[in-house]
XYZ file of C-alpha atoms in Angstrom:
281
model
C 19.333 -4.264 18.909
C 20.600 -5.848 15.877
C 21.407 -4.015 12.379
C 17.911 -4.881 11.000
C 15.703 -3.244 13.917
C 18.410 -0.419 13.498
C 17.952 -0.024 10.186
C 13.956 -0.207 10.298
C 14.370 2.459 13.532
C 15.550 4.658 11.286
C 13.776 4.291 8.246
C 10.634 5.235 10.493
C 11.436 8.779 10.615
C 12.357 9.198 6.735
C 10.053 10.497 4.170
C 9.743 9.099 1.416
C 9.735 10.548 -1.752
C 7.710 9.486 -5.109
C 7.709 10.209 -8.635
C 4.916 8.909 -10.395
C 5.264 7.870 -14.289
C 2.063 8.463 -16.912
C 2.438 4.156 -17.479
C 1.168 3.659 -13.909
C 4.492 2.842 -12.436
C 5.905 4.945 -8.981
C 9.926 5.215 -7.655
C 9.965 5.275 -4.063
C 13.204 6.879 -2.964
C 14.336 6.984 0.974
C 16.881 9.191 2.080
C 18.565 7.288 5.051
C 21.574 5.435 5.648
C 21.262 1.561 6.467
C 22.057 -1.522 4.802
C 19.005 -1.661 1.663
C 19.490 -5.085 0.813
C 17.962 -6.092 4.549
C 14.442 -4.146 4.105
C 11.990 -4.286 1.723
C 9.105 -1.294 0.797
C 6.011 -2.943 1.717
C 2.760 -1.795 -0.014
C -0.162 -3.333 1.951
C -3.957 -3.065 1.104
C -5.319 -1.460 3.849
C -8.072 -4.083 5.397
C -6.116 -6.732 3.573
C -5.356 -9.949 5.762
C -2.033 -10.417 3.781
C -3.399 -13.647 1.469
C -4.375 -14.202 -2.158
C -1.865 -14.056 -5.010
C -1.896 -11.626 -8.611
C -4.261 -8.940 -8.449
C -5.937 -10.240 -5.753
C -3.092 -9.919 -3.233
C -2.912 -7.881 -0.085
C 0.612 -7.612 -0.190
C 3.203 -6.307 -2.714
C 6.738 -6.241 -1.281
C 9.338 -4.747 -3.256
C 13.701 -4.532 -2.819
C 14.626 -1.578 -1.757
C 17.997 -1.157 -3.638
C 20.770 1.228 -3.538
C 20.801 4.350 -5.605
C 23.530 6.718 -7.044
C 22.718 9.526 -5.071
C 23.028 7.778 -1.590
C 19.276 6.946 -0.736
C 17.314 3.745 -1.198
C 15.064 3.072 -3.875
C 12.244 1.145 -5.115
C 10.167 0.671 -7.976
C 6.733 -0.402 -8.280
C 6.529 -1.153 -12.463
C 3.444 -0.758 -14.172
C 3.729 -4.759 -14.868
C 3.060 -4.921 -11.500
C -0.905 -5.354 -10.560
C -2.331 -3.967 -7.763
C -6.070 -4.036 -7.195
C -8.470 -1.300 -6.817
C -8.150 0.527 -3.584
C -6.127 2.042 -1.006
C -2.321 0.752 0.021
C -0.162 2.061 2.830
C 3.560 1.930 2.347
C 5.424 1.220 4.999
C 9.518 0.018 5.413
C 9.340 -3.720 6.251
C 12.964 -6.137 7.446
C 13.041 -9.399 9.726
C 8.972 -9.269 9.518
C 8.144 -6.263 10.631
C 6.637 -3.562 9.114
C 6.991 0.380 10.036
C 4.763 2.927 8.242
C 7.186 5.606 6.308
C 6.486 9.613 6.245
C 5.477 12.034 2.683
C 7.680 13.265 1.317
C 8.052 15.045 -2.201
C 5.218 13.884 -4.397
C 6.207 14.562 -8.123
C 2.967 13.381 -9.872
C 2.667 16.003 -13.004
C 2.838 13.333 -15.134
C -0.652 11.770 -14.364
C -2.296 15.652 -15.444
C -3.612 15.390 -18.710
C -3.062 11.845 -18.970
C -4.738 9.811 -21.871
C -4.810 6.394 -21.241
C -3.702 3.563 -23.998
C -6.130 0.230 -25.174
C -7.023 -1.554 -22.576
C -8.149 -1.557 -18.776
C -7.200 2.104 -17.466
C -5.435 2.097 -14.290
C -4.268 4.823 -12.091
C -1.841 4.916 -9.461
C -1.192 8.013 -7.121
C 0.545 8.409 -4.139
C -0.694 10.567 -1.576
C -0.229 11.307 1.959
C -2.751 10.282 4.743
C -4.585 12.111 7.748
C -1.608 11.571 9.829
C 1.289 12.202 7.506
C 1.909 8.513 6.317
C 1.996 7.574 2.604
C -0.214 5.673 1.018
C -0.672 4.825 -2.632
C -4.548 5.127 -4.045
C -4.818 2.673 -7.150
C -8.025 2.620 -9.545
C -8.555 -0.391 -12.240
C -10.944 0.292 -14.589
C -12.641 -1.270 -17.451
C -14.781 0.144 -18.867
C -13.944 3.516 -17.624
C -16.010 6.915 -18.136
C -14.245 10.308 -17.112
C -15.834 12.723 -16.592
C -14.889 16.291 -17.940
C -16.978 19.672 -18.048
C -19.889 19.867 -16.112
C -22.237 22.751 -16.271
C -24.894 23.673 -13.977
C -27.835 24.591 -14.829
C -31.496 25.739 -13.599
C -33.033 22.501 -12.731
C -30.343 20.389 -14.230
C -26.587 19.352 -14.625
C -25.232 18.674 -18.018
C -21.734 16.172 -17.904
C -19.245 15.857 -20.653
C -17.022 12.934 -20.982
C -14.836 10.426 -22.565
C -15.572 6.518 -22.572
C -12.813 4.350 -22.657
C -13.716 0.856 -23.638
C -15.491 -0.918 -26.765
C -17.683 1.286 -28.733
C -17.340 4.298 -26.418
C -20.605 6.546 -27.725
C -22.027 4.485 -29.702
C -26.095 4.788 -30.316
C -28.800 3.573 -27.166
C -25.728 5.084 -24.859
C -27.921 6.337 -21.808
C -26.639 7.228 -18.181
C -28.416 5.722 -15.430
C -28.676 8.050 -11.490
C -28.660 4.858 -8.966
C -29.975 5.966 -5.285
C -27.523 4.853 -3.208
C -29.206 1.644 -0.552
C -32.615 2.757 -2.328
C -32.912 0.763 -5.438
C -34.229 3.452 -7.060
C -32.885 3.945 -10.700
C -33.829 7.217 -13.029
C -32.185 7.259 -16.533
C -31.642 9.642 -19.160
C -30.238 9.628 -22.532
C -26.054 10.242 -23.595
C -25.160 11.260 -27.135
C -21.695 11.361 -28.165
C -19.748 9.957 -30.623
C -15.526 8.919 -30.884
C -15.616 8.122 -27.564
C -16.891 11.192 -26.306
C -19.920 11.679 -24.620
C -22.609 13.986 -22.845
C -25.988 14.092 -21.148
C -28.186 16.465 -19.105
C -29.886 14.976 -16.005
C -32.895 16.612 -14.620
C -33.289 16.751 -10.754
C -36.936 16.984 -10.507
C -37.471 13.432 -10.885
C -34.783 12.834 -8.462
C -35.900 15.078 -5.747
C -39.637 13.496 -5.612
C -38.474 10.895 -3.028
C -36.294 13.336 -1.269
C -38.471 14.219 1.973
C -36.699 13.571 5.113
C -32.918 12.573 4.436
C -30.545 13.785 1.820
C -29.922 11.661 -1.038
C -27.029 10.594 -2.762
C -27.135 9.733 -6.757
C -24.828 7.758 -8.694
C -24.046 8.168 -11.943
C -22.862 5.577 -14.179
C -22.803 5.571 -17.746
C -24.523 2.494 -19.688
C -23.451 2.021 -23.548
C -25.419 0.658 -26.251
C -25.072 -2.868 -27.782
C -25.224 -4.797 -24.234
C -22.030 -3.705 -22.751
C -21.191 -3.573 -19.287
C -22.388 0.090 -17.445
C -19.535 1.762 -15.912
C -19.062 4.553 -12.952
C -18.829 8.237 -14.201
C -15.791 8.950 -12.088
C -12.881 11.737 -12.766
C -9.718 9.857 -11.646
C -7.146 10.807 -14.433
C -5.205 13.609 -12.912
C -3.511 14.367 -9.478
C -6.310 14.720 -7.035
C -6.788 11.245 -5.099
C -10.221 12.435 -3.272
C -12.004 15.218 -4.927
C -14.777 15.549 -2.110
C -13.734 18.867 -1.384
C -14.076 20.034 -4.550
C -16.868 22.408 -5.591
C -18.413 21.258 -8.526
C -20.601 23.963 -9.284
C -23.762 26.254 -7.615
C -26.705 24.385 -5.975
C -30.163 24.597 -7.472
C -33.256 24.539 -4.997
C -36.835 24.014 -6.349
C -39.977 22.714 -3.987
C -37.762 22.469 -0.919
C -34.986 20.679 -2.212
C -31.446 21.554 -2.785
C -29.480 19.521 -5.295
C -26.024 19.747 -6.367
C -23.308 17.290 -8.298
C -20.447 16.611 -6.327
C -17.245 13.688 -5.965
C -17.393 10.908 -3.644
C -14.584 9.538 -1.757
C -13.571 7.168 -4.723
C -14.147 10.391 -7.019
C -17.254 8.998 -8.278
C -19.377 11.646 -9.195
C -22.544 11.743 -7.776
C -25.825 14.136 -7.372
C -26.377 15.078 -3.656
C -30.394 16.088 -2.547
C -31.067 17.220 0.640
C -34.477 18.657 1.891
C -34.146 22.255 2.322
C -34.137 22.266 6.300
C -30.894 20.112 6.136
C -29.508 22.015 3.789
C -27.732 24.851 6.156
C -26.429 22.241 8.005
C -24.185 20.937 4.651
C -20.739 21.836 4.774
């Protein structure tokens, strides 16, 4: 076994831990002995086929350096792009990659976080099903987060800030999308400074909802021609809010609707016909 397979045997059964930075950067520090200027950290894109270049890379490798304190370190800069999706970390020398452990996730700084001008990007380590890391990264622009949202009888009503050109502005509306059905319900937004709301109805929304349950998108469509943009809550510390309860169902006419998170955090309205609906988690 040479010193590089030694090295990587090691760094196997380390955890890693991150601190994440409010600019979009993340330190990756390793606490194990070996020689760090053999291995590299390895982000991959998971699905990625390890081609393409900038942005559209599956790959970023980074040098895993030598800190103060005795462990290994690496930095992944803000500068750095690294598209929208999900990227496992693993400990990489000679060629071959090993997936690393979680460690200690310091991520407080991305709570409360207001993004600057400009494309709004998020990066969050977080650990996986089977106690790898991973490192979920969202790019967007425009970009509408949402904030409060109140339930209501027969309705939702969603708070929010728009970051982009002329956030607010007049003609803003919000279109629901049904998800592989085409279908496309819209309502309108008012806001102003950025800031916006709406209240979306579900009876217009539950008259196709007969057999299946239904899933809604929201997305948030300006005025003056600009592009529409997901309503999505991704600025804080949470890296897939489907758990999350949103807030209390409403059923009318045999349906049962409620807002809810997706997987990418979108957030979404949810219809099911009321005999599915004991059979929701």
């Amino acid at each position: 076994m040479n010193g590089s397979t030694e090295h990587l045997a090691q760094a196997t059964g380390c955890a890693v831990d991150c601190i994440a930075d409010s600019a979009g950067g993340i330190t990756f520090d390793i606490p194990c002995d070996g020689p760090a200027d053999r291995a590299v950290l390895v982000l991959g894109a998971r699905g990625g086929d390890g081609g393409g270049d900038g942005g559209g890379r599956a790959e970023v490798r980074l040098p895993l350096m030598a800190a103060d304190d005795g462990r290994r370190r690496a930095v992944l800069p803000s500068t750095v792009e690294l598209a929208e999706g999900h990227w496992d970390v693993r400990c990489g020398a000679t060629g071959t990659d090993e997936p690393l452990r979680t460690g200690v996730r310091d991520v407080r700084a991305l709570v409360g976080r207001v993004p600057e001008a400009g494309p709004v990007s998020v990066r969050l380590p977080y650990p996986t099903a089977d106690g790898g890391l991973a490192v979920r990264s969202w790019v967007r622009e425009p970009h509408a987060e949402a904030g409060e949202i109140h339930c209501l009888p027969g309705a939702v009503t969603v708070e929010g800030v728009w970051y982009g050109s002329a956030g607010g502005s007049g003609g803003a509306a919000v279109e629901a999308r049904l998800r592989g059905g085409g279908l496309v319900h819209r309502v309108p937004a008012t806001g102003r400074g950025g800031v916006f709301a709406f209240t979306l109805p579900y009876r217009p929304l539950a008259r196709t909802c007969v057999e299946r349950r239904q899933w809604w998108d929201l997305w948030l469509v300006p005025g003056g021609g600009l592009p529409a943009a997901r309503i999505s809550r991704i600025l804080d510390d949470v890296w897939d809010k489907r758990g999350w309860t949103v807030g209390p169902a409403h059923e009318s006419a045999g349906v049962r609707a409620v807002p809810c998170y997706t997987e990418d955090n979108g957030l979404s309205v949810r219809l099911e016909p009321a005999h599915l609906a004991a059979a929701t988690p």
